Coordinates of C-alpha atoms in Angstrom, one line a residue:
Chain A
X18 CA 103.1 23.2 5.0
X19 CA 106.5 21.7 5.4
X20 CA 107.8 18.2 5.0
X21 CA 109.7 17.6 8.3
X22 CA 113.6 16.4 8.1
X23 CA 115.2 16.6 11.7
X24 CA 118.8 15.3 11.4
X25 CA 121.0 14.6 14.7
X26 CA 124.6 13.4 14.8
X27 CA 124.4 11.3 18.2
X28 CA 127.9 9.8 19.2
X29 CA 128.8 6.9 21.6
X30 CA 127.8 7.1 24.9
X31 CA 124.1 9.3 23.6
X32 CA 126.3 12.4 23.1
X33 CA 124.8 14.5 20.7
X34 CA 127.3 15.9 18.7
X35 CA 125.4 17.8 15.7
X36 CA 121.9 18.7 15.1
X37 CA 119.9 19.9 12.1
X38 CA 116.2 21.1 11.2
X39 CA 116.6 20.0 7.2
X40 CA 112.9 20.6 6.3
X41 CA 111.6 22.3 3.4
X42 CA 110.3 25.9 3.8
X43 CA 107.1 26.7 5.4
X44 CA 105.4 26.4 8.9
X45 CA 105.6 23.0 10.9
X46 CA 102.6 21.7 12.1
X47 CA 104.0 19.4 14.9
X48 CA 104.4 20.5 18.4
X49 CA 107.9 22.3 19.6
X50 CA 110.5 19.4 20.8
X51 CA 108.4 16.5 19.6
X52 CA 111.2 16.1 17.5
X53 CA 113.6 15.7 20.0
X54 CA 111.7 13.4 22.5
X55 CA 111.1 10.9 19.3
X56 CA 114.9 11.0 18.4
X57 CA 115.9 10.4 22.1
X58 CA 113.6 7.1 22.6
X59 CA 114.6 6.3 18.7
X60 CA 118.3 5.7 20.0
X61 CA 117.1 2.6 22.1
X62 CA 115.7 1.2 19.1
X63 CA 119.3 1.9 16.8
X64 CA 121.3 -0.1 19.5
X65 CA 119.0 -2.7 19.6
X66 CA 119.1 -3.4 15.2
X67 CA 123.1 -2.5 15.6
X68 CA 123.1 -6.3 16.1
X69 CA 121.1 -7.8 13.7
X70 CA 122.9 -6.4 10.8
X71 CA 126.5 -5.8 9.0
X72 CA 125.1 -3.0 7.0
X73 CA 125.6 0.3 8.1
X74 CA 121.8 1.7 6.9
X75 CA 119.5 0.3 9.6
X76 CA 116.6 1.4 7.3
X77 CA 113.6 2.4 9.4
X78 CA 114.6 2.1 13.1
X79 CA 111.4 3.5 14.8
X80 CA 107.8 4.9 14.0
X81 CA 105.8 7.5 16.4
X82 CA 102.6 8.3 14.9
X83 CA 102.9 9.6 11.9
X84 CA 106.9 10.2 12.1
X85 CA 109.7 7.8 11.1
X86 CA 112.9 7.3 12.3
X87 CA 115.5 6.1 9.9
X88 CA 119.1 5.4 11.4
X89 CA 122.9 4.9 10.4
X90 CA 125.4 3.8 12.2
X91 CA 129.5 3.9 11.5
X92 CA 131.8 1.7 12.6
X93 CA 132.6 3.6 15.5
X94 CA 129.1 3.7 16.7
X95 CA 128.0 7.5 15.9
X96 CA 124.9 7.0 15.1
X97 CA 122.7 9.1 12.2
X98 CA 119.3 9.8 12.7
X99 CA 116.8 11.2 10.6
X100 CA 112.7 11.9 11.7
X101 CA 110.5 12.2 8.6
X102 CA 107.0 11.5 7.3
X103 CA 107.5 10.2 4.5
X104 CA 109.4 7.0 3.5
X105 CA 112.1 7.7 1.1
X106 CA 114.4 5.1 1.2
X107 CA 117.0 6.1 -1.3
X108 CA 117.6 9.0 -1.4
X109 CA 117.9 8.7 3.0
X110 CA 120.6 6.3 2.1
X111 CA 122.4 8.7 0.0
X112 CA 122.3 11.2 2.2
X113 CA 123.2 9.3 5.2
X114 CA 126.1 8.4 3.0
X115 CA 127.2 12.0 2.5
X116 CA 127.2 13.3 5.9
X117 CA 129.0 10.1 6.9
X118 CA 131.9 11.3 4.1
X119 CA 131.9 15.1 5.5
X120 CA 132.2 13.5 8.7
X121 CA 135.3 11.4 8.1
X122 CA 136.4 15.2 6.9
X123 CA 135.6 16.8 10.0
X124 CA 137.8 14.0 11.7
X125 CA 140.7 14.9 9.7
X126 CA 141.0 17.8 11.7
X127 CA 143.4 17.4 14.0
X128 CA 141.9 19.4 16.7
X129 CA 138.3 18.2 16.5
X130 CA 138.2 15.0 18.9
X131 CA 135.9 12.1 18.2
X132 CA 132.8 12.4 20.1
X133 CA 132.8 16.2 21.0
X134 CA 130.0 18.6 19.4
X135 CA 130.6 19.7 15.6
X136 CA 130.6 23.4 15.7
X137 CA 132.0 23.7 12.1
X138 CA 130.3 26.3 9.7
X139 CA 131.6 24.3 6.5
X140 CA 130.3 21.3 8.0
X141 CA 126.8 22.6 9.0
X142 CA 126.5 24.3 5.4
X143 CA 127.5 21.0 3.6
X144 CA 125.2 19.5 5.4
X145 CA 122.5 21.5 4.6
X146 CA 123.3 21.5 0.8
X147 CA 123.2 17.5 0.9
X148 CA 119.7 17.9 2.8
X149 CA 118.3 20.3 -0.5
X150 CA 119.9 17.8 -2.4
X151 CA 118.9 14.7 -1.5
X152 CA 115.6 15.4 0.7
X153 CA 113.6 18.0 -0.7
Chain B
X99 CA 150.2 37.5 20.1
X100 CA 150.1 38.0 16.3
X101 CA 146.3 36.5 15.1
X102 CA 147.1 36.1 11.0
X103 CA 146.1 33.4 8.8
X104 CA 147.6 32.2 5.9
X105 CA 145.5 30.4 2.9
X106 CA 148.1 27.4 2.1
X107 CA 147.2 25.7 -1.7
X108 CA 145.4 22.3 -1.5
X109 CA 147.5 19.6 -1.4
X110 CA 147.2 16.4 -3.4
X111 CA 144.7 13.8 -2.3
X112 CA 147.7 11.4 -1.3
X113 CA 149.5 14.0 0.6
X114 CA 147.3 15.1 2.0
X115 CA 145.8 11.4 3.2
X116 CA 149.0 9.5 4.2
X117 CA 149.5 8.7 7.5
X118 CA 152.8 10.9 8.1
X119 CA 150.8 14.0 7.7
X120 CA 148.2 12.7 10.3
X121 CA 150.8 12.7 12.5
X122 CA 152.2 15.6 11.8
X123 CA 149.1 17.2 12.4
X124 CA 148.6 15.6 15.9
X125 CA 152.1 16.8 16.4
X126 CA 151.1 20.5 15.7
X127 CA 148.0 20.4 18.1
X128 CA 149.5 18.3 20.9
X129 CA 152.6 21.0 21.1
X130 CA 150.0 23.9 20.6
X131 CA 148.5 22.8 23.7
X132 CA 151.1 22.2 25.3
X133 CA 152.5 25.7 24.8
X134 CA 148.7 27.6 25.3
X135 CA 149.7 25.4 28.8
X136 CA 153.1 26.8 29.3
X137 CA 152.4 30.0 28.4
X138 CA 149.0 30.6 30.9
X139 CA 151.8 29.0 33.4
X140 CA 154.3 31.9 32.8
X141 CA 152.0 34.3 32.7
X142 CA 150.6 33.0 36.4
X143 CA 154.4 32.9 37.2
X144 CA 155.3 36.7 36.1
X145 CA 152.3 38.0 37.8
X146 CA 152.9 36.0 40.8
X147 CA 156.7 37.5 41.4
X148 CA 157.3 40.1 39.4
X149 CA 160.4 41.4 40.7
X150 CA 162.0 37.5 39.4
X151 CA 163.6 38.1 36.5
X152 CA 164.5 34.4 36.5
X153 CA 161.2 33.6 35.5
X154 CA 161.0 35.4 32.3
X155 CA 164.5 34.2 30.9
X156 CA 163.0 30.5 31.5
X157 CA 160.3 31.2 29.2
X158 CA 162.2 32.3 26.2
X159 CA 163.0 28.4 25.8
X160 CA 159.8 27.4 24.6
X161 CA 158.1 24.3 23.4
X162 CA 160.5 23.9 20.4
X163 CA 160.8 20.0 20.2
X164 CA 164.0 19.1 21.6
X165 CA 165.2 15.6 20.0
X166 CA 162.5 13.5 21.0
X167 CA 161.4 15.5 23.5
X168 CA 157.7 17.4 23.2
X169 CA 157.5 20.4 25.6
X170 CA 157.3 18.7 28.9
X171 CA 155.4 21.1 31.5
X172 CA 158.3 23.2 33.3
X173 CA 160.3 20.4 33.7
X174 CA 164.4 21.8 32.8
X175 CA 164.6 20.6 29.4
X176 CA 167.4 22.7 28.9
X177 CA 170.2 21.1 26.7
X178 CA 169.3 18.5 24.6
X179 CA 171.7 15.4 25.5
X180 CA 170.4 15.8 28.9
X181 CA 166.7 14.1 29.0
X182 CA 165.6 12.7 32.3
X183 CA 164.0 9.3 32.2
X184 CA 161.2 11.2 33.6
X185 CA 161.2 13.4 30.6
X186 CA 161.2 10.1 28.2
X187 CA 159.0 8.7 29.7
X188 CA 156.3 11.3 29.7
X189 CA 157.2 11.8 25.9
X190 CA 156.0 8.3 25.6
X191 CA 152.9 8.8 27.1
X192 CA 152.2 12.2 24.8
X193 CA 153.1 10.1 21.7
X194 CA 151.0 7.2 22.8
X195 CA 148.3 9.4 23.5
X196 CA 148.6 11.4 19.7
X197 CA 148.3 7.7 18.2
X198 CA 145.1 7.4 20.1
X199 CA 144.0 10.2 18.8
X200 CA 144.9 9.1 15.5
X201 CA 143.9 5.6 15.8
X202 CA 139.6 6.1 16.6
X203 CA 139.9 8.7 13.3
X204 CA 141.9 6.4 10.7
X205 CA 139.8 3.9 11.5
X206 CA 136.6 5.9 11.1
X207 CA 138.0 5.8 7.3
X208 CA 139.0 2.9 6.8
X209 CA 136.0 1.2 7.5
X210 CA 133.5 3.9 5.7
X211 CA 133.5 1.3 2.7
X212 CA 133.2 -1.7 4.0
X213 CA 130.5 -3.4 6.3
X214 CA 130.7 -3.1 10.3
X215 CA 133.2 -5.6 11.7
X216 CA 131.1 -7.2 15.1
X217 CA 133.2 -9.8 16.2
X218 CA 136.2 -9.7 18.6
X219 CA 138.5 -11.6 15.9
X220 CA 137.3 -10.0 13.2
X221 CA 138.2 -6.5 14.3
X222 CA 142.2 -7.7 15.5
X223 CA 142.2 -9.1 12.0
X224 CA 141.3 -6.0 10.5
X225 CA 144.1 -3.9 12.5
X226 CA 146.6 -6.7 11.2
X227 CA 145.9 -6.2 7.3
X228 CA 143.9 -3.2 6.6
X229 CA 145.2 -0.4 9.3
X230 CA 148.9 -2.0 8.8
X231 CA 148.4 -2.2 5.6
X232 CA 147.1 1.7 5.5
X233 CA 150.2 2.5 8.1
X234 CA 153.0 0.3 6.2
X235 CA 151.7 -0.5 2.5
X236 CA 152.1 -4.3 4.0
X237 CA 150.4 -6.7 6.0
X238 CA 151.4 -7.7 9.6
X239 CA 153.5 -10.7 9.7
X240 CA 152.0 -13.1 12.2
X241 CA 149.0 -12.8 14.9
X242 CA 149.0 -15.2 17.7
X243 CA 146.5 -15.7 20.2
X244 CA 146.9 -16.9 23.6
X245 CA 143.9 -18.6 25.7
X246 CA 143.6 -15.6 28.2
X247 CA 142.2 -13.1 25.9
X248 CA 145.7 -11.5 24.3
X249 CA 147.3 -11.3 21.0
X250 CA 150.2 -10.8 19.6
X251 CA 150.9 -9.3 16.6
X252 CA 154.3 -9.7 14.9
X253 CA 155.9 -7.5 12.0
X254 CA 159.5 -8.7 11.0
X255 CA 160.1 -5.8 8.8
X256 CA 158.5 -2.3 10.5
X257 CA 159.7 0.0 8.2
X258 CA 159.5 2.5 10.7
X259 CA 162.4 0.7 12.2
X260 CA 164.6 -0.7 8.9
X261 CA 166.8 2.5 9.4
X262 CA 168.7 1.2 12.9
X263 CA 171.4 -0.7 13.6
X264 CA 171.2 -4.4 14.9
X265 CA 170.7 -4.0 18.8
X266 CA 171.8 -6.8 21.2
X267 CA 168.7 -7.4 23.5
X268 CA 171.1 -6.1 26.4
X269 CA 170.8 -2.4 25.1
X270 CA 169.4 -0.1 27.6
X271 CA 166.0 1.4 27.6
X272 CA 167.2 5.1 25.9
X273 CA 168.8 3.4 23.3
X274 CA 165.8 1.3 21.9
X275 CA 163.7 3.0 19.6
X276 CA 160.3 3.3 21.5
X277 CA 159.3 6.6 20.4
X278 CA 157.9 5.2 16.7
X279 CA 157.0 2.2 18.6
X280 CA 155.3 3.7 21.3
X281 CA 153.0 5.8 18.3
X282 CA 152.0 2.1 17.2
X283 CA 150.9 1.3 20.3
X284 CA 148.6 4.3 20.3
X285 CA 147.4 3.9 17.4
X286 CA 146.5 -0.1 18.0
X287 CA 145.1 1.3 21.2
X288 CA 142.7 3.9 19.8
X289 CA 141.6 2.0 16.8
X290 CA 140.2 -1.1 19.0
X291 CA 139.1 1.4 21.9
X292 CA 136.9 3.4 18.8
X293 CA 135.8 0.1 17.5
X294 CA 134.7 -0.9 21.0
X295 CA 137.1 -3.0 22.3
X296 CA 139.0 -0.9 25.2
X297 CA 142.8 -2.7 25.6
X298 CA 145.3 -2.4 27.1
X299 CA 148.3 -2.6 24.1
X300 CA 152.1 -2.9 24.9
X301 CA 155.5 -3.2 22.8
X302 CA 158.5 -5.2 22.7
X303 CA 161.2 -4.6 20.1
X304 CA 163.8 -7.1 20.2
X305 CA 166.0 -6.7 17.4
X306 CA 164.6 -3.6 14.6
X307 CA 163.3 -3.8 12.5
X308 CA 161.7 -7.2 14.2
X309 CA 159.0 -6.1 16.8
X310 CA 156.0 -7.1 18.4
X311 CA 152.5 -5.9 19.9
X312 CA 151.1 -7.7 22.7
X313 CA 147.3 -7.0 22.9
X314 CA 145.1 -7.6 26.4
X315 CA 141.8 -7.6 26.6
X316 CA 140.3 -7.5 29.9
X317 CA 136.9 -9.8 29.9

């Protein structure tokens, strides 16, 4: 049985610019694309909290039955979203924090432009090393 | 063409961060793409008349920057003195865009320690001390605000500028220094366009290094 981590990279304008199954090995038990659909009608519910806080962790931005959706959003309004089952607050925030820094990296590069898909290997790699470490 | 790679060493953090070798970077991607362009356009030209041998000897002059020129479609940018004011101007518009390029992404880092900035005000305020201050290791002299939804945003001393020579205000248009100035603009531009506020940002140098930004946002 797996604890479930779905990560997306959504970017202004509900572009979705990176996407990642972080969860720990084994078989998932919830139905194909669930996943997504939660994420997609989570993204209402991000905009919405964008204005009630300065912070950029918008802790827990949506439930779904047993799922959580816990959001991040940088000051250009990419938003960071994370489905899990179990409430983790920490450690989310520290890993929200890291993918925001490998983000700012992948912006360096002068021929990646803001709000196109991520199709780095580094990046997809690092990110899967700061889900190990921080989620699982 | 010749595919190699070359592994370069790192370069130190504060190289490798300033805001030169942003541009610099921009640079190399905006005249790479302009040359992929110019090149697919020869090739189109050399298949369609192949018996012009005009065509080829145009393409040996390729998009090596040319004084302030970047390489300009297939307009003749063929000595250097002799830019068209078509040719300046649609270098403007290619540095203008490369700072809006570079505007959304420094700004993406500048504010990845510091808590979103919601308000109007707040983010111009921002642009005048933190990005100038990122840009130019100073603040920006004076912001002004007029009724109608504008600012204006004064810097006595651009260093970019502290090189020329006193200009009267009669000088004519190729003689003022918009190239740096029109990178500013871009930059201003993209920065409030990735922060959400989409302006319209123009330039006015009136004696280097004395020059000002004039802001509009439409409501």
């Amino acid at each position: 049985m797996a604890t479930v981590y779905v990560f997306v990279i959504v970017g202004k304008g509900d572009q979705l610019l990176y996407e990642a199954d972080l969860s720990s090995a084994g078989k998932r038990d919830d139905s194909p694309h669930l996943d997504q659909f939660i994420l997609h009608a989570a993204l209402d519910m991000v905009d919405a909290q964008v204005f009630h806080t300065q912070q950029m962790y918008l802790k827990l931005v949506d439930k779904f039955n047993e799922f959580f959706v816990s959001g991040y959003v940088t000051a250009g309004h990419i938003k960071l979203m994370l489905l899990h089952k179990h409430r983790n607050e920490d450690n989310i925030k520290n890993f929200f924090q890291e993918v925001h820094d490998l983000y700012i990296r992948t912006l360096l590069n002068p021929f990646y432009e803001v709000n196109r898909p991520i199709y780095s290997s580094g990046f997809d790699k690092r990110v899967k090393q700061a889900g190990k470490k921080y989620l699982t | 063409m010749v595919d190699e790679t070359v592994t370069l060493p790192q370069p130190p953090a504060e190289v490798a961060e300033s805001p030169f070798i942003l541009l610099c970077n921009e640079w190399i991607r905006y005249t790479s793409e302009a040359f992929m362009a110019r090149q697919q356009q020869q090739q189109q030209q050399q298949t369609d008349s192949k018996s012009n041998p005009g065509a080829a000897a145009d393409g040996t002059t390729d998009g090596r920057p040319v004084a302030a020129g970047a390489g300009e479609g297939s307009s003749s940018s063929s000595s250097p003195s002799s830019l068209s004011s078509a040719d300046v101007d649609g270098v403007m518009v290619a540095l203008e865009e490369m700072g809006f390029m570079l505007g959304g992404k420094i700004v993406e880092r500048l504010t990845a320690s510091r808590s979103r900035l919601q308000d109007e005000k707040d983010i111009v305020k921002f642009i005048c001390k933190d990005l100038w201050n990122y840009l130019f290791h100073k603040q920006a002299d004076r912001l002004q605000t007029n009724r109608r939804g504008g600012y204006v945003i004064q810097d006595n001393t651009l260093r970019w500028l502290r090189h020329m020579p006193p200009m009267p205000d009669t000088a004519p248009p190729h003689k003022r220094p918009m190239a740096p100035v029109s990178v500013i603009c871009g930059i201003i531009r993209g920065a409030l366009t990735h922060l959400g506020l989409s302006a319209s940002v123009s330039a006015s140098v009136a004696e280097p290094p004395c020059c000002s930004f004039s802001i509009k946002i439409p409501s």
